[in-house]
Amino acid sequence: MRRVFLIVVAFSLFLSGCQQTLIEKTGAFSDRQEIAFTEWAIPGYFIPKNIHVIGLGDSLTQGVGDELKKEGYFGRVTDKMNEWKGVKDVDAANLAKRGRRSDQLIDKLVDPEVQSSVKTADLIFLTIGGNDIMKVVKSNLFNLQTEPFYVELGKFENRLDELFSIIRDLNGDAIIIVAGLYNPFSIVTDETNEFEDIIADWNEAIEVRAMMDGRSCFVPVVDLFDSNTDMVYHTDFFHPNAKGYDSMAERYLEKLKECDLQKLSDGELEM
């Protein structure tokens, strides 16, 4: 029995020595050198959120001519948004109306319900100007000259400034995506004429205004509807068909990427 007791005591002393050695080797935590973490930041789109999207303007945003009833480019692009980083759900409201001119849109923005939608929008899709041009065409149908188009362009630029000012007074943070115009008369003739120059100058006015805003993206579409070789026109030979709207939607997504969606959204959205 005494032998067993001596063995237990000896073994205990052995363990105590090992523990002391271990403590001496590892040292106190307070004596350790601090380790700095590499700088990192959580992206804004890490936590998805519900986004509100609205469509303003004319028949192109309304989706007139889309035989598949998908609301034109607007419906196609907003559907695609569900795949974006930072998006939990998309609440889309298409407020565009066939035949609407820029002066009529200004009047529409007085509507409290429209203003409410604009105030809460994260993204605003806008097409405007085509009916302003068509008003000139109809007024001078039998004596078309270039001058009336440029007189109207000056007025349109002022109305475009007013439109952007109204929208920004209601919502200074929303991303505005505004499309250019195309020449529907290209399906009548392949020859370059004065109307091509008129469309180009109106498009330049829209693009410049979008650039001045600083939180907008201009989407050119004139080349998508240059003649009807690719069968992109509706049977009215004025509005796009489903295939035409497919092309527009692809162009919108392409340009949003080029405009740097993540930067425009302050890091909250990414394609």
Short mmCIF file of C-alpha atoms in Angstrom, two decimals:
data_model
loop_
_atom_site.label_atom_id
_atom_site.label_comp_id
_atom_site.label_asym_id
_atom_site.label_seq_id
_atom_site.Cartn_x
_atom_site.Cartn_y
_atom_site.Cartn_z
CA MET A 1 0.00 0.00 0.00
CA ARG A 2 2.82 2.35 0.89
CA ARG A 3 4.38 1.53 -2.48
CA VAL A 4 1.21 2.52 -4.32
CA PHE A 5 0.99 5.79 -2.36
CA LEU A 6 4.58 6.72 -3.29
CA ILE A 7 3.90 6.01 -6.97
CA VAL A 8 0.79 8.31 -6.96
CA VAL A 9 2.73 11.13 -5.26
CA ALA A 10 5.60 10.81 -7.71
CA PHE A 11 3.23 10.86 -10.69
CA SER A 12 1.48 13.98 -9.34
CA LEU A 13 4.79 15.80 -8.98
CA PHE A 14 5.65 14.80 -12.55
CA LEU A 15 2.41 16.29 -13.89
CA SER A 16 2.97 19.51 -11.91
CA GLY A 17 6.37 19.90 -13.51
CA CYS A 18 4.93 19.43 -17.01
CA GLN A 19 2.24 22.02 -16.39
CA GLN A 20 4.77 24.57 -15.13
CA THR A 21 6.97 23.95 -18.17
CA LEU A 22 3.98 24.43 -20.50
CA ILE A 23 3.01 27.72 -18.83
CA GLU A 24 6.58 28.99 -19.01
CA LYS A 25 6.81 28.12 -22.71
CA THR A 26 3.50 29.66 -23.80
CA GLY A 27 3.72 32.81 -21.73
CA ALA A 28 0.89 35.19 -20.77
CA PHE A 29 -1.67 36.31 -23.37
CA SER A 30 -0.99 39.92 -22.44
CA ASP A 31 2.61 39.50 -23.58
CA ARG A 32 1.63 38.40 -27.10
CA GLN A 33 2.07 40.69 -30.09
CA GLU A 34 -1.18 42.16 -31.40
CA ILE A 35 -2.35 40.81 -34.75
CA ALA A 36 -3.99 43.31 -37.14
CA PHE A 37 -6.84 42.12 -39.35
CA THR A 38 -6.67 42.91 -43.06
CA GLU A 39 -8.98 45.82 -43.96
CA TRP A 40 -12.33 44.63 -45.29
CA ALA A 41 -15.84 45.98 -45.79
CA ILE A 42 -19.24 44.41 -46.20
CA PRO A 43 -20.70 45.40 -49.61
CA GLY A 44 -23.98 47.28 -49.55
CA TYR A 45 -25.73 44.55 -51.52
CA PHE A 46 -24.81 41.91 -48.90
CA ILE A 47 -28.22 42.30 -47.27
CA PRO A 48 -30.93 42.16 -50.01
CA LYS A 49 -33.79 44.64 -49.85
CA ASN A 50 -37.08 45.31 -51.59
CA ILE A 51 -36.71 47.85 -54.41
CA HIS A 52 -39.37 50.04 -55.96
CA VAL A 53 -39.16 50.60 -59.72
CA ILE A 54 -41.40 52.85 -61.81
CA GLY A 55 -41.80 53.49 -65.53
CA LEU A 56 -42.57 56.99 -66.81
CA GLY A 57 -43.21 58.39 -70.26
CA ASP A 58 -44.75 57.08 -73.44
CA SER A 59 -45.73 53.90 -75.30
CA LEU A 60 -42.20 52.48 -75.37
CA THR A 61 -42.15 52.13 -71.60
CA GLN A 62 -45.79 51.08 -71.54
CA GLY A 63 -44.87 48.23 -73.93
CA VAL A 64 -47.27 48.94 -76.80
CA GLY A 65 -46.81 46.39 -79.60
CA ASP A 66 -45.58 43.58 -77.36
CA GLU A 67 -47.66 40.63 -78.52
CA LEU A 68 -46.38 38.55 -75.60
CA LYS A 69 -47.90 41.03 -73.12
CA LYS A 70 -44.71 41.29 -71.06
CA GLU A 71 -44.85 45.09 -70.73
CA GLY A 72 -42.13 45.63 -73.30
CA TYR A 73 -38.58 46.31 -72.19
CA PHE A 74 -39.82 47.50 -68.78
CA GLY A 75 -41.35 44.15 -67.83
CA ARG A 76 -38.37 42.22 -69.13
CA VAL A 77 -35.77 44.32 -67.31
CA THR A 78 -37.67 44.38 -64.00
CA ASP A 79 -38.04 40.59 -64.17
CA LYS A 80 -34.28 40.30 -64.63
CA MET A 81 -33.70 42.50 -61.57
CA ASN A 82 -34.77 39.63 -59.32
CA GLU A 83 -31.38 38.05 -60.15
CA TRP A 84 -29.37 41.11 -59.10
CA LYS A 85 -27.29 41.16 -55.93
CA GLY A 86 -28.93 43.26 -53.26
CA VAL A 87 -32.47 42.61 -54.47
CA LYS A 88 -34.91 40.73 -52.28
CA ASP A 89 -38.06 41.62 -54.20
CA VAL A 90 -39.03 43.99 -57.01
CA ASP A 91 -42.10 46.20 -56.75
CA ALA A 92 -42.67 47.52 -60.28
CA ALA A 93 -45.25 50.12 -61.31
CA ASN A 94 -45.57 51.07 -64.98
CA LEU A 95 -47.05 54.58 -65.14
CA ALA A 96 -46.23 55.23 -68.81
CA LYS A 97 -49.00 56.08 -71.32
CA ARG A 98 -49.26 55.73 -75.06
CA GLY A 99 -49.02 59.04 -76.95
CA ARG A 100 -47.64 61.02 -74.00
CA ARG A 101 -45.49 64.03 -74.82
CA SER A 102 -42.99 65.76 -72.55
CA ASP A 103 -45.41 68.60 -71.69
CA GLN A 104 -48.09 66.04 -70.79
CA LEU A 105 -45.66 64.15 -68.55
CA ILE A 106 -44.86 67.38 -66.73
CA ASP A 107 -48.58 67.84 -66.09
CA LYS A 108 -48.87 64.22 -64.95
CA LEU A 109 -46.16 64.70 -62.36
CA VAL A 110 -48.51 67.03 -60.48
CA ASP A 111 -50.69 64.02 -59.62
CA PRO A 112 -50.20 63.17 -55.90
CA GLU A 113 -50.26 59.42 -56.59
CA VAL A 114 -47.57 59.74 -59.26
CA GLN A 115 -45.51 61.95 -56.98
CA SER A 116 -45.80 59.36 -54.22
CA SER A 117 -44.44 56.67 -56.56
CA VAL A 118 -41.57 58.90 -57.67
CA LYS A 119 -40.64 59.72 -54.07
CA THR A 120 -40.25 56.05 -53.11
CA ALA A 121 -38.60 54.85 -56.34
CA ASP A 122 -35.14 53.31 -56.35
CA LEU A 123 -35.00 53.21 -60.15
CA ILE A 124 -36.99 55.26 -62.69
CA PHE A 125 -37.22 54.18 -66.33
CA LEU A 126 -38.10 56.96 -68.75
CA THR A 127 -38.83 57.22 -72.48
CA ILE A 128 -39.95 60.59 -73.80
CA GLY A 129 -39.60 62.74 -76.91
CA GLY A 130 -40.93 60.48 -79.66
CA ASN A 131 -44.41 61.99 -79.56
CA ASP A 132 -42.97 65.50 -79.44
CA ILE A 133 -41.33 64.77 -82.77
CA MET A 134 -44.46 63.14 -84.20
CA LYS A 135 -46.45 66.27 -83.31
CA VAL A 136 -44.15 68.25 -85.62
CA VAL A 137 -44.48 65.60 -88.35
CA LYS A 138 -48.28 65.69 -88.20
CA SER A 139 -48.37 69.50 -88.19
CA ASN A 140 -46.13 69.72 -91.26
CA LEU A 141 -47.00 66.47 -93.00
CA PHE A 142 -47.26 67.89 -96.52
CA ASN A 143 -44.40 70.34 -96.20
CA LEU A 144 -41.72 68.81 -93.99
CA GLN A 145 -38.79 71.09 -93.31
CA THR A 146 -35.99 70.70 -90.78
CA GLU A 147 -36.55 74.07 -89.09
CA PRO A 148 -39.74 73.16 -87.15
CA PHE A 149 -37.97 70.14 -85.63
CA TYR A 150 -35.17 72.30 -84.26
CA VAL A 151 -37.57 74.96 -82.98
CA GLU A 152 -39.37 72.17 -81.12
CA LEU A 153 -36.05 70.70 -79.96
CA GLY A 154 -35.26 73.94 -78.12
CA LYS A 155 -38.61 73.74 -76.35
CA PHE A 156 -38.10 70.03 -75.65
CA GLU A 157 -34.74 70.69 -74.01
CA ASN A 158 -36.39 73.18 -71.66
CA ARG A 159 -39.14 70.68 -70.83
CA LEU A 160 -36.53 67.96 -70.30
CA ASP A 161 -34.74 70.21 -67.81
CA GLU A 162 -38.06 70.77 -66.05
CA LEU A 163 -38.80 67.03 -65.96
CA PHE A 164 -35.47 66.22 -64.36
CA SER A 165 -35.85 69.09 -61.89
CA ILE A 166 -39.31 67.90 -60.83
CA ILE A 167 -38.13 64.33 -60.40
CA ARG A 168 -35.07 65.40 -58.44
CA ASP A 169 -37.12 67.67 -56.19
CA LEU A 170 -39.23 64.63 -55.34
CA ASN A 171 -36.39 62.11 -55.19
CA GLY A 172 -32.72 62.99 -55.23
CA ASP A 173 -31.42 59.45 -54.91
CA ALA A 174 -33.24 57.36 -57.53
CA ILE A 175 -31.34 56.12 -60.57
CA ILE A 176 -32.92 57.48 -63.75
CA ILE A 177 -32.54 55.32 -66.86
CA VAL A 178 -33.58 57.27 -69.93
CA ALA A 179 -33.62 55.87 -73.47
CA GLY A 180 -32.92 57.63 -76.71
CA LEU A 181 -35.17 57.80 -79.77
CA TYR A 182 -35.17 55.80 -82.99
CA ASN A 183 -36.32 56.54 -86.53
CA PRO A 184 -39.45 54.55 -87.41
CA PHE A 185 -39.32 55.92 -90.95
CA SER A 186 -36.19 53.85 -91.59
CA ILE A 187 -38.48 50.98 -92.63
CA VAL A 188 -39.76 53.13 -95.51
CA THR A 189 -36.39 53.94 -97.03
CA ASP A 190 -32.77 52.86 -96.54
CA GLU A 191 -31.47 56.21 -97.72
CA THR A 192 -29.90 58.54 -95.21
CA ASN A 193 -31.94 61.72 -94.97
CA GLU A 194 -32.40 64.81 -92.83
CA PHE A 195 -34.59 62.89 -90.40
CA GLU A 196 -31.61 60.79 -89.34
CA ASP A 197 -29.77 63.99 -88.37
CA ILE A 198 -32.83 65.26 -86.51
CA ILE A 199 -33.07 62.05 -84.45
CA ALA A 200 -29.33 62.21 -83.73
CA ASP A 201 -29.60 65.79 -82.44
CA TRP A 202 -32.60 65.00 -80.23
CA ASN A 203 -30.77 61.98 -78.86
CA GLU A 204 -27.75 64.13 -78.08
CA ALA A 205 -29.97 66.50 -76.09
CA ILE A 206 -31.36 63.60 -74.05
CA GLU A 207 -27.93 62.08 -73.46
CA VAL A 208 -26.39 65.39 -72.37
CA ARG A 209 -29.22 65.97 -69.89
CA ALA A 210 -28.71 62.49 -68.44
CA MET A 211 -24.98 63.14 -68.07
CA MET A 212 -25.63 66.47 -66.34
CA ASP A 213 -27.81 64.74 -63.76
CA GLY A 214 -24.92 62.62 -62.49
CA ARG A 215 -27.13 59.78 -61.31
CA SER A 216 -28.65 58.77 -64.63
CA CYS A 217 -27.87 56.33 -67.42
CA PHE A 218 -28.56 56.99 -71.11
CA VAL A 219 -29.56 54.02 -73.26
CA PRO A 220 -29.19 54.44 -77.06
CA VAL A 221 -31.59 52.33 -79.14
CA VAL A 222 -31.49 54.00 -82.56
CA ASP A 223 -29.42 51.20 -84.10
CA LEU A 224 -31.82 48.50 -82.88
CA PHE A 225 -34.60 49.79 -85.13
CA ASP A 226 -32.67 50.84 -88.21
CA SER A 227 -34.94 49.27 -90.87
CA ASN A 228 -36.96 46.13 -90.22
CA THR A 229 -34.40 43.63 -91.46
CA ASP A 230 -34.46 41.78 -88.14
CA MET A 231 -38.28 41.93 -87.93
CA VAL A 232 -38.31 44.01 -84.75
CA TYR A 233 -41.35 46.14 -85.56
CA HIS A 234 -44.97 45.54 -84.59
CA THR A 235 -47.56 45.32 -87.36
CA ASP A 236 -48.21 49.07 -86.96
CA PHE A 237 -44.64 49.59 -88.27
CA PHE A 238 -44.02 52.10 -85.52
CA HIS A 239 -43.72 50.29 -82.18
CA PRO A 240 -41.39 47.37 -81.40
CA ASN A 241 -42.76 43.84 -81.29
CA ALA A 242 -41.74 41.24 -78.68
CA LYS A 243 -38.44 40.64 -80.47
CA GLY A 244 -37.77 44.36 -80.58
CA TYR A 245 -38.45 44.69 -76.87
CA ASP A 246 -36.14 41.73 -76.21
CA SER A 247 -33.38 43.68 -77.95
CA MET A 248 -34.20 46.80 -75.97
CA ALA A 249 -34.11 44.91 -72.67
CA GLU A 250 -30.69 43.46 -73.52
CA ARG A 251 -29.42 46.94 -74.38
CA TYR A 252 -30.76 48.36 -71.11
CA LEU A 253 -28.96 45.70 -69.07
CA GLU A 254 -25.79 46.18 -71.08
CA LYS A 255 -25.79 49.96 -70.58
CA LEU A 256 -26.60 49.69 -66.86
CA LYS A 257 -23.48 47.60 -66.48
CA GLU A 258 -21.44 50.16 -68.45
CA CYS A 259 -22.88 53.01 -66.37
CA ASP A 260 -21.66 51.13 -63.27
CA LEU A 261 -24.88 50.20 -61.49
CA GLN A 262 -23.01 49.53 -58.24
CA LYS A 263 -21.61 53.07 -58.17
CA LEU A 264 -24.93 54.66 -59.16
CA SER A 265 -26.67 52.76 -56.34
CA ASP A 266 -23.99 53.62 -53.77
CA GLY A 267 -22.99 49.95 -53.63
CA GLU A 268 -26.47 48.64 -52.85
CA LEU A 269 -27.09 46.91 -56.22
CA GLU A 270 -24.91 44.77 -58.46
CA MET A 271 -25.72 42.78 -61.59
#
